[in-house]
Structure formats: structure tokens, C-alpha cells
Coordinates of C-alpha atoms in Angstrom, one line a residue:
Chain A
X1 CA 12.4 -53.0 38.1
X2 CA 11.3 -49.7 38.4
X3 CA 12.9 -48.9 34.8
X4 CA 11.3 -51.4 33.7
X5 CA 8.0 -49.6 35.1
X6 CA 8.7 -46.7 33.3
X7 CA 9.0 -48.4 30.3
X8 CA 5.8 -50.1 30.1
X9 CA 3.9 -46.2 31.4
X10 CA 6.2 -44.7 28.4
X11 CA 5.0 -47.2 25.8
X12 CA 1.4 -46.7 26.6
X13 CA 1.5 -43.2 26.4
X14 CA 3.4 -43.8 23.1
X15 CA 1.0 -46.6 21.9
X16 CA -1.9 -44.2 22.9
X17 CA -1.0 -41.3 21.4
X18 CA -0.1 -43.1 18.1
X19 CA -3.8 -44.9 18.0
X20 CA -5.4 -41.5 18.7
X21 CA -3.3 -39.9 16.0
X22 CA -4.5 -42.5 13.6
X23 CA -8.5 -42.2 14.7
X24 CA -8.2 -38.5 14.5
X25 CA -9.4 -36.5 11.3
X26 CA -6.5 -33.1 10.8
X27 CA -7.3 -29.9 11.5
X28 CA -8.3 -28.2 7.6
X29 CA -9.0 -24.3 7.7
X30 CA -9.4 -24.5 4.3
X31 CA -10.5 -27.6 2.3
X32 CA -12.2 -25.7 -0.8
X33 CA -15.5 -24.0 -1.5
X34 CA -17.0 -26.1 1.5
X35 CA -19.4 -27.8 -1.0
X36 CA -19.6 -31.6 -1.5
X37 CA -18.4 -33.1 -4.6
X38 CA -15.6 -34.6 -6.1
X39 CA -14.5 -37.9 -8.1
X40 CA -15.1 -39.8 -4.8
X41 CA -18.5 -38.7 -4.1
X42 CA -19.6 -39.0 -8.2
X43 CA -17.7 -42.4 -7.4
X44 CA -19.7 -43.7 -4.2
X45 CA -23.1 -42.2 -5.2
X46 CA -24.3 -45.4 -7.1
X47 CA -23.1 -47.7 -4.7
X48 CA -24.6 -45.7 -1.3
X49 CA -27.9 -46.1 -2.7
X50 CA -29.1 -50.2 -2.7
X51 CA -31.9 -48.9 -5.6
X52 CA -29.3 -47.5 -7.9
X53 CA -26.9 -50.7 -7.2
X54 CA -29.5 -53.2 -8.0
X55 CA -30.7 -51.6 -10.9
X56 CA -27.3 -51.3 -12.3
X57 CA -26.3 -54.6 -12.0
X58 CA -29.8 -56.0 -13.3
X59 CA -28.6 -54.1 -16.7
X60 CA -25.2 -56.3 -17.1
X61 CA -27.2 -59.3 -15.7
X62 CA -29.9 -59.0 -18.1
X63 CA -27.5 -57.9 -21.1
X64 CA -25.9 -61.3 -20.3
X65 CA -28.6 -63.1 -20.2
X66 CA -30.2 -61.9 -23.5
X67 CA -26.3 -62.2 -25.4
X68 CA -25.3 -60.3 -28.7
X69 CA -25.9 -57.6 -29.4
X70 CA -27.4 -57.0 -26.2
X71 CA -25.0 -57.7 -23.8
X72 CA -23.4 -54.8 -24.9
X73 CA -25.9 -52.6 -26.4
X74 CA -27.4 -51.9 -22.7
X75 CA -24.4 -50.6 -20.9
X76 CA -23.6 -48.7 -23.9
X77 CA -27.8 -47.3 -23.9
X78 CA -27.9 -47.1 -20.0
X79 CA -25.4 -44.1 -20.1
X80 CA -26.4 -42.3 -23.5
X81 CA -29.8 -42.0 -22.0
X82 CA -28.6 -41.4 -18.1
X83 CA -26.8 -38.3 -19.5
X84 CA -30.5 -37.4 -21.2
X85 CA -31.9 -37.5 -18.1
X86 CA -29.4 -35.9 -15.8
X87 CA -29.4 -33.0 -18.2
X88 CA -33.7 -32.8 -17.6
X89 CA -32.7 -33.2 -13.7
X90 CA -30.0 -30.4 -14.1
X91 CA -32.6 -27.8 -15.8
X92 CA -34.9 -29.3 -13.1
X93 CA -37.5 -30.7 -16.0
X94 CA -40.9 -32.1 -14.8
X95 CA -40.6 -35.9 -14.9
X96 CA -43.0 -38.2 -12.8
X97 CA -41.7 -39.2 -8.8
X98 CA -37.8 -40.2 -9.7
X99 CA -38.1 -42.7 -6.3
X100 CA -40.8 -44.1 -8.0
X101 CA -39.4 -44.9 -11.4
X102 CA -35.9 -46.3 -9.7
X103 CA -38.1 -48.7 -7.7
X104 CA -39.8 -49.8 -10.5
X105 CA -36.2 -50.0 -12.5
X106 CA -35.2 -52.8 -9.4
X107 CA -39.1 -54.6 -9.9
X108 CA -39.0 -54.6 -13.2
X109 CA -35.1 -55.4 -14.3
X110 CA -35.1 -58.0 -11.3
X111 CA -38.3 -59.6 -12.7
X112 CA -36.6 -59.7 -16.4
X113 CA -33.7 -61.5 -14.7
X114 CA -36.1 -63.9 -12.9
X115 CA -38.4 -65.2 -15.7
X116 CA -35.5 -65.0 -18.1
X117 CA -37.5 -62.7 -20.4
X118 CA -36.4 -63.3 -23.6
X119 CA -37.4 -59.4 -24.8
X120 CA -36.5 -58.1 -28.4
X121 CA -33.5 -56.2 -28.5
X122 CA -35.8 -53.2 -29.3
X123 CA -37.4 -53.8 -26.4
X124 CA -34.9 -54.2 -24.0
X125 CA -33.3 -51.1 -25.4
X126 CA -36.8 -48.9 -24.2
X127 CA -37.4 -50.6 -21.3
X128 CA -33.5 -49.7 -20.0
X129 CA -33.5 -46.4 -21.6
X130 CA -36.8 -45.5 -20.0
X131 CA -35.1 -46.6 -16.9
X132 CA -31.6 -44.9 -17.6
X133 CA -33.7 -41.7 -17.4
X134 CA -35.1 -41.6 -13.8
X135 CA -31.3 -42.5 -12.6
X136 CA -30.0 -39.9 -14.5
X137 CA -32.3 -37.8 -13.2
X138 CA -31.6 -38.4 -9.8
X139 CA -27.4 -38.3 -10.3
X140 CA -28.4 -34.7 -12.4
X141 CA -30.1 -33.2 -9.0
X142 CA -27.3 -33.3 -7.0
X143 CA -24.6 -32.5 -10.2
X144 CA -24.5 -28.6 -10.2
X145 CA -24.1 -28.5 -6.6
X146 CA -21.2 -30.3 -6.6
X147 CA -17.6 -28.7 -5.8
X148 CA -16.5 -30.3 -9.0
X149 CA -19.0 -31.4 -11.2
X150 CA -17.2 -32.4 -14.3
X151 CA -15.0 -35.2 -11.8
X152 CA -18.3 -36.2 -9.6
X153 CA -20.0 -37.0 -13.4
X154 CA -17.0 -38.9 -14.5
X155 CA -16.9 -40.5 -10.7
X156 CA -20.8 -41.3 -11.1
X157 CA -20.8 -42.3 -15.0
X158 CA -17.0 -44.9 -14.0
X159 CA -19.4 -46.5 -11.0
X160 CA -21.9 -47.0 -13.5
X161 CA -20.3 -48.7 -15.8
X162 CA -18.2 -50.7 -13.8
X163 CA -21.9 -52.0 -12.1
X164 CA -22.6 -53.1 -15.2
X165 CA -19.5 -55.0 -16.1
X166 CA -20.3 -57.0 -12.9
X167 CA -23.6 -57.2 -13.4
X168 CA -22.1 -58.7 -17.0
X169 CA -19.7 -60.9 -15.0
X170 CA -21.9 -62.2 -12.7
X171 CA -23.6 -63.9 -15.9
X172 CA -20.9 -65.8 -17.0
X173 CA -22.4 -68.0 -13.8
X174 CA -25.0 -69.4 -16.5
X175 CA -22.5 -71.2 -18.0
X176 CA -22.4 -73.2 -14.9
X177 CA -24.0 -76.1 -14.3
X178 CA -27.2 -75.0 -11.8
X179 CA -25.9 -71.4 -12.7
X180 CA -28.8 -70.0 -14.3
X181 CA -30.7 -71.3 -11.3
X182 CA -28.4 -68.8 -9.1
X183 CA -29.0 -65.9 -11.9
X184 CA -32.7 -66.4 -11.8
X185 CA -32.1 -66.5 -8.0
X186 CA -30.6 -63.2 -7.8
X187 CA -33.4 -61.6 -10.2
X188 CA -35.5 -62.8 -7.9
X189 CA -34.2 -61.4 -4.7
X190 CA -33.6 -58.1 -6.4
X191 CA -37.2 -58.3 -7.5
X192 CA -38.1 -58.6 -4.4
X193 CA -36.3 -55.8 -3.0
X194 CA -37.5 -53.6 -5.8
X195 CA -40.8 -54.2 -4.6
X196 CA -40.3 -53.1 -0.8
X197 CA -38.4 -50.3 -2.9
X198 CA -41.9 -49.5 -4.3
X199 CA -43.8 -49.9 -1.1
X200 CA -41.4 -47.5 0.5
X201 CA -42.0 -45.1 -2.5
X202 CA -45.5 -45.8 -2.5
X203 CA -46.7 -45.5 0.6
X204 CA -43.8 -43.9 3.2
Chain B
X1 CA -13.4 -25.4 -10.4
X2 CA -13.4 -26.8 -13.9
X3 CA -9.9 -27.2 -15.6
X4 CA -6.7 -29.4 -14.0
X5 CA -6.0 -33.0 -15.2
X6 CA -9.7 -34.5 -16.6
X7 CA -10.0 -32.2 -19.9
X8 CA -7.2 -33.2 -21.7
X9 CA -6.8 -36.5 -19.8
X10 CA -10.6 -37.4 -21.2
X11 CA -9.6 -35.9 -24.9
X12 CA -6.4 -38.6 -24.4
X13 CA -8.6 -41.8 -23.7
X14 CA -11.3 -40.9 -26.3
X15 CA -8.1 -40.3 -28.7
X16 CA -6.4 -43.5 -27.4
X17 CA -10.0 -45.5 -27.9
X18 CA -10.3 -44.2 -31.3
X19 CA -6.4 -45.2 -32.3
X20 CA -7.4 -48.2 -31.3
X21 CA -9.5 -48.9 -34.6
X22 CA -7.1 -47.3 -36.8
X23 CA -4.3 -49.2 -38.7
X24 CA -0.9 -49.7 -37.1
X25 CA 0.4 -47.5 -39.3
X26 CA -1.3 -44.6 -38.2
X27 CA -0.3 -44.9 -34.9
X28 CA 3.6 -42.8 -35.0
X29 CA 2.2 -39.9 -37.6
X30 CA -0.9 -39.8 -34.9
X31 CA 1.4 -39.7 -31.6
X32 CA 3.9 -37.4 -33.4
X33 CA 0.7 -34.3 -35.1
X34 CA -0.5 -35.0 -31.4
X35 CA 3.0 -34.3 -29.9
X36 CA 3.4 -31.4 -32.4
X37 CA 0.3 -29.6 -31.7
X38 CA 0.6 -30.1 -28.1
X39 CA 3.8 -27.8 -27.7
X40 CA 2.1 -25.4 -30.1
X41 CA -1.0 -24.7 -28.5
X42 CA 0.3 -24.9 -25.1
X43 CA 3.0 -22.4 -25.7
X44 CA 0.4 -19.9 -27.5
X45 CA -1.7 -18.2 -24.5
X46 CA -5.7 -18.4 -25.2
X47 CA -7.3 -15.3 -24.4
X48 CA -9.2 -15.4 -20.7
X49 CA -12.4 -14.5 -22.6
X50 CA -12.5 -17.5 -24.8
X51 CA -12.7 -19.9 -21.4
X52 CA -16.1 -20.9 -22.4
X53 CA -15.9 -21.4 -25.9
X54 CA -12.6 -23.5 -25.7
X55 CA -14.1 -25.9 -23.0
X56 CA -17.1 -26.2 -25.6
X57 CA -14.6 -27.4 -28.2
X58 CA -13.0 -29.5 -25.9
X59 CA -15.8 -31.6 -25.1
X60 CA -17.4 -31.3 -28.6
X61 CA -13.8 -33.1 -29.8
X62 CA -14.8 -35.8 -26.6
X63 CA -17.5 -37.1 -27.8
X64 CA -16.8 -36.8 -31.7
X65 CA -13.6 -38.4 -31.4
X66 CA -15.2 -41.2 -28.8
X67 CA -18.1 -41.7 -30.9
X68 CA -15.6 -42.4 -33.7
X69 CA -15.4 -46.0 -32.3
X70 CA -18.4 -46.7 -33.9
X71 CA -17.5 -46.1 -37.6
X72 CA -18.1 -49.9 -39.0
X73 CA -14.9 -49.8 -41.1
X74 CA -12.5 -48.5 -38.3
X75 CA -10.3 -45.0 -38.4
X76 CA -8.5 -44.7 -42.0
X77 CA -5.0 -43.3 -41.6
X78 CA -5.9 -39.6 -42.6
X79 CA -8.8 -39.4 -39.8
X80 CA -6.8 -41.0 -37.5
X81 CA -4.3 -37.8 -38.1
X82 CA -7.0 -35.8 -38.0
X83 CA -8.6 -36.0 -34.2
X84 CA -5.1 -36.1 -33.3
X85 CA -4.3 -32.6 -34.7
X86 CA -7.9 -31.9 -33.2
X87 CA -7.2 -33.2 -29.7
X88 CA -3.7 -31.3 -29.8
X89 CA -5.7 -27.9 -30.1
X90 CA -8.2 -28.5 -28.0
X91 CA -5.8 -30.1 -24.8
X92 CA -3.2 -27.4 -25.6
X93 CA -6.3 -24.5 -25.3
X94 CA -7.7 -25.9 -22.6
X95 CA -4.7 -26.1 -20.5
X96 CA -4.0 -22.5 -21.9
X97 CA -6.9 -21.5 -20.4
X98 CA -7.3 -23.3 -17.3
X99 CA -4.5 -25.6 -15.6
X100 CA -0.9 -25.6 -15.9
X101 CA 1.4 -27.6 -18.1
X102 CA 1.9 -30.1 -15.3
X103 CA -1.7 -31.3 -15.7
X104 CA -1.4 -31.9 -19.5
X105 CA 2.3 -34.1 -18.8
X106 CA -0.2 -36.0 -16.1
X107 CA -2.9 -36.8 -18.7
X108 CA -0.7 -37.4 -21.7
X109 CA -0.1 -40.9 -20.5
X110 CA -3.7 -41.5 -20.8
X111 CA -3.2 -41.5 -24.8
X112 CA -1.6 -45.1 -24.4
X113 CA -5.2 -46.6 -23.9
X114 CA -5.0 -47.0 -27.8
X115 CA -2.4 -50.2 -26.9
X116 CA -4.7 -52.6 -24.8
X117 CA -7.5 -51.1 -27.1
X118 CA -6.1 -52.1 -30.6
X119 CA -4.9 -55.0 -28.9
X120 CA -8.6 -56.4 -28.6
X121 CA -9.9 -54.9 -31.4
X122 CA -7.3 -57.1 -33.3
X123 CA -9.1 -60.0 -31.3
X124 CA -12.5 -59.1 -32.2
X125 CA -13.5 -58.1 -29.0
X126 CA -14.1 -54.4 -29.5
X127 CA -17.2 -54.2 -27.1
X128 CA -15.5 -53.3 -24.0
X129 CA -13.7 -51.2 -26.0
X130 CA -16.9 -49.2 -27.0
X131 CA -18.3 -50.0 -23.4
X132 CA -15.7 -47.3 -22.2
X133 CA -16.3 -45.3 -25.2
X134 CA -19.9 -44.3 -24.3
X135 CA -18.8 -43.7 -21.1
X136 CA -16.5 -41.1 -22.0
X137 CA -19.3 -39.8 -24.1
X138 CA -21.6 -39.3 -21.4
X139 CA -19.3 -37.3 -18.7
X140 CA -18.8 -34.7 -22.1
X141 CA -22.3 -34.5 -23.0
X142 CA -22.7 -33.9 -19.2
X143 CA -19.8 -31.5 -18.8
X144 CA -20.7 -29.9 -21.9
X145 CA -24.7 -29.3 -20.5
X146 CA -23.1 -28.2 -17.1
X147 CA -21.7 -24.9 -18.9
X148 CA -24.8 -24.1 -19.7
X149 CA -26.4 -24.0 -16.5
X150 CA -27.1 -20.2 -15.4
X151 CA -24.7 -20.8 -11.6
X152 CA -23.2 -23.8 -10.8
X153 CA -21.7 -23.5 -7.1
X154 CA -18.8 -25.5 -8.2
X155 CA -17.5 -23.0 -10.4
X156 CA -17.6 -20.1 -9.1
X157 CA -14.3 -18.9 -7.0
X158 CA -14.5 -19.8 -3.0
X159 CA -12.3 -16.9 -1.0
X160 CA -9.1 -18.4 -1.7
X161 CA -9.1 -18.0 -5.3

């Protein structure tokens, strides 16, 4: 019985130990140059912000919406001029309040998705490129001071893209019955965030 | 900290992506120039000096191989030769330079995009094809801009190096 006791202490301690081993970060005296950056961090930037999420999918959603050439012509825009407008945030360029611009990305990309906004493919291209710019510029801040800033690009610029290709995906709904219903339901929620996006901008 | 796997691995894919639009034909004299001027450039050591220069080259050959995607009657036999020698050189330099051999036998695998890529060119759906093309072009253009930059914390040496 009292073996049995000991047992049950030992597997505890045991059970214990192993859990805090697995909760517990190890001991690094040296991790690097200390700086933040990285594949992982270029990776999670566009999805830790819910303005640079929307607006991303928004592009794939509208591409799809709008069809050839379109629905490829905007992911393929979106980075040519995000790389335009990380290089102005880079050399620190003047450009009007970034948070402002990304807000309106989400209001205005949202609303396109919403009404169904037919816009010429001329159109479409200036209103993303525009757009591309202000998120680029934003991603181009924080670039240089990154440990590694050739993998936190290609992190950043793969998150991107891959937004978009859902954002691309989650059109193939239309081709549901009610599905452009749920589309123009998700334009209009983003929309709608977009414009608290703007308030916060705005006014906080 | 700015050499290691991505340079050549990213100067593979945009080669892969553009052997994608060439002929079938291409494909073995491509593989073997590439292969060829691999073991030559990596066995010749680039002067320390050139570091800057060769990295511009590398991502110059990036994007103009990437943005080769986009020629409307594909890659002719002779071009697709061509980036291949080009990629070679610049992969085998920029290893020279900075990175070991070890990081180019990790990236060379990367080349072998051009299979799924040809695969759905030959099914007319090249867009995702390009998709990935442009994205390729925009971490050179940035990597390329990055050099330029007067300090960037990221490359200069912490205490351990």
C-alpha cells in the first residue's frame, strides 16, 4: 500500500516536472543580434494586424468578383506597387497618415465587394495600387530594422499573397446558389470594420 | 545577416517558374548549363570586396528571370539556356561570397518548381503561375533597395560574428 503511495507522489513529481518542462521557454545566452525579424515575423505581420488582413483579402475577393483579367491582375499589382511603397517607407518618404490610408483600403475595398462595383480594369488597377502603397509603406517602416530583412520581406510579401489566394478562394462562393449574397455579406462586414478602422484613425 | 539559403533558393524558383514556359526540350540542356555552372562558380572564390555588387546581380537575375514569365510567346530553347547559365553565376557567386555549399545543395531543390509550373502552363492555367512570379519579384526589388539603405541593423555583425 505504502508502495503504492510512493508511486502515485513519484508520478506527480514526474508528471509535474514534464508539464513545467513543456510551458517553459530555454535558457538562450545568445539568440542573434537581439533584433526582431525573421521569415516568421515578415510571415505573421499581415495577419497580426485585422486592417492589413481585411484589406488583403478584399483584393482576391474583389479580383474574383470582377473575373479575367482581373482576378489575377490585382494580386499580381498589389505586390509590384507594395514593394513601391515599402521602398518610400524604407528611405522614410513623406506620404499622407499610412493608418489613415489602410483604413480607407478596408472602407473602400469592403464597399467594392458590397455593391459589387463593377469598376474598369483600369480602375481597379489604381484604386489597389493606390492602396498597395500605404501597406507597403507600413511593412517598409519596420523592414531595415529587422534581424533579417531579406527573409521578413519574403515572410511578409508569401502572407500577402497567400491573403489573396483566399481572398480569391473565398469567391468561388458566388458560384453558389445564395453565394454572392454571402460575398456581398462579407464586403459588407469588412466595410464596416474599415470604417471603425477610420474612426479610430480619425479621431483616437 | 544577408546570405544562407534564400539567394540562390529565390534565383531557383524564378528559374524553375520561367522553365516552366519553355519547351520540354529545353528543360535537360537547362538543368545540365545550370548544374555546370554551379560547380564552376562555386569552386572559384569571389573576392570579399565584390559582396555588394554580386548580391546586386543576384537579385537583378531575380527579377529578370521571374519577369520572364510574362513574355506572351513563352521561353525559346536558347533563352531558356541562357538564365540558366545566368542563375549558375550568380547562385555560385553568391554562395562564394556569403554561405556555404550546404545552403546552395538546400536551395537547388527549389529549381523543380518548373514541373508543377509547366504542368499548368500546359493546361492554360498559367496565372498562379505568374501569381508567384510577381511575388518573387517583389522580395528582390525589396532586397535589392535594402542594399542601398545607408545602416540596416540586420546586417551589420552582432558580437558573435
Amino acid at each position: 500500500m505504502r508502495s503504492d503511495a510512493r508511486w502515485v507522489r513519484g508520478g506527480w513529481i514526474v508528471g509535474t516536472a514534464g508539464f513545467a518542462l513543456l510551458l517553459s521557454n530555454p535558457a538562450a545566452a545568445h539568440m542573434g543580434t537581439g533584433l526582431p525579424g525573421g521569415f516568421v515575423s515578415g510571415f505573421r505581420h499581415p495577419f497580426s494586424g485585422i486592417d492589413h488582413l481585411l484589406a488583403m483579402i478584399s483584393v482576391g475577393l474583389w479580383g474574383a468578383f470582377l473575373g479575367r483579367p482581373l482576378i489575377y491582375a490585382l494580386p499580381v499589382v498589389f505586390p509590384a506597387m507594395m514593394v513601391v511603397g515599402a521602398i518610400m517607407g524604407m528611405f522614410v518618404v513623406p506620404l499622407p497618415p499610412v493608418e489613415l490610408g489602410i483604413a480607407l483600403s478596408v472602407v473602400v475595398l469592403g464597399g467594392c465587394i458590397a455593391l459589387t462595383l463593377r469598376a474598369p480594369v483600369w480602375a481597379a488597377s489604381i484604386i489597389v495600387a493606390v492602396f498597395a502603397v500605404f501597406h507597403g509603406y507600413a511593412h517598409g517602416k519596420e523592414l531595415p530594422s529587422a534581424a533579417d530583412p531579406i527573409s521578413y520581406s519574403a515572410g511578409f510579401v508569401l502572407a500577402t499573397g497567400l491573403l489573396h489566394v483566399a481572398g480569391i478562394c473565398l469567391g468561388f462562393l458566388n458560384d453558389l446558389p445564395n453565394g454572392v449574397v454571402a460575398t456581398r455579406s462579407m464586403g459588407a462586414v469588412i466595410a464596416t470594420v474599415g470604417i471603425g478602422l477610420l474612426y479610430r484613425a480619425l479621431v483616437i | 545577416m544577408r546570405g544562407g539559403v534564400l539567394p540562390p533558393a529565390l534565383l531557383f524558383v524564378a528559374l524553375g517558374l520561367a522553365l516552366g514556359f519553355a519547351p520540354r526540350r529545353a528543360w535537360l540542356p537547362s538543368v545540365l548549363a545550370l548544374l555546370v555552372t554551379l560547380a564552376a562558380f562555386t569552386l572559384v572564390p569571389a573576392p570579399p570586396g565584390l559582396a555588394d555588387a554580386v548580391f546586386a546581380g543576384c537579385w537583378v537575375s531575380v527579377i529578370a528571370t521571374a519577369a520572364s514569365v510574362h513574355l506572351v510567346r513563352g521561353l525559346p530553347p536558347w533563352a531558356a539556356v541562357a538564365f540558366s547559365v545566368n542563375v549558375g553565376v550568380w547562385a555560385g557567386a553568391v554562395v562564394s561570397v556569403s554561405g556555404s555549399r550546404l545552403d546552395l545543395l538546400k536551395a537547388l531543390p527549389c529549381v523543380s518548381i518548373f514541373l508543377p509550373a509547366s504542368w499548368l502552363v500546359a493546361r492554360r492555367a498559367s496565372i498562379p503561375v505568374k501569381v508567384v512570379s510577381s511575388w518573387v519579384i517583389a522580395i528582390a526589388a525589396l532586397a535589392a533597395m535594402l542594399q542601398l539603405l545607408p545602416v540596416t541593423p540586420g546586417y551589420l555583425p552582432d558580437h558573435l560574428e
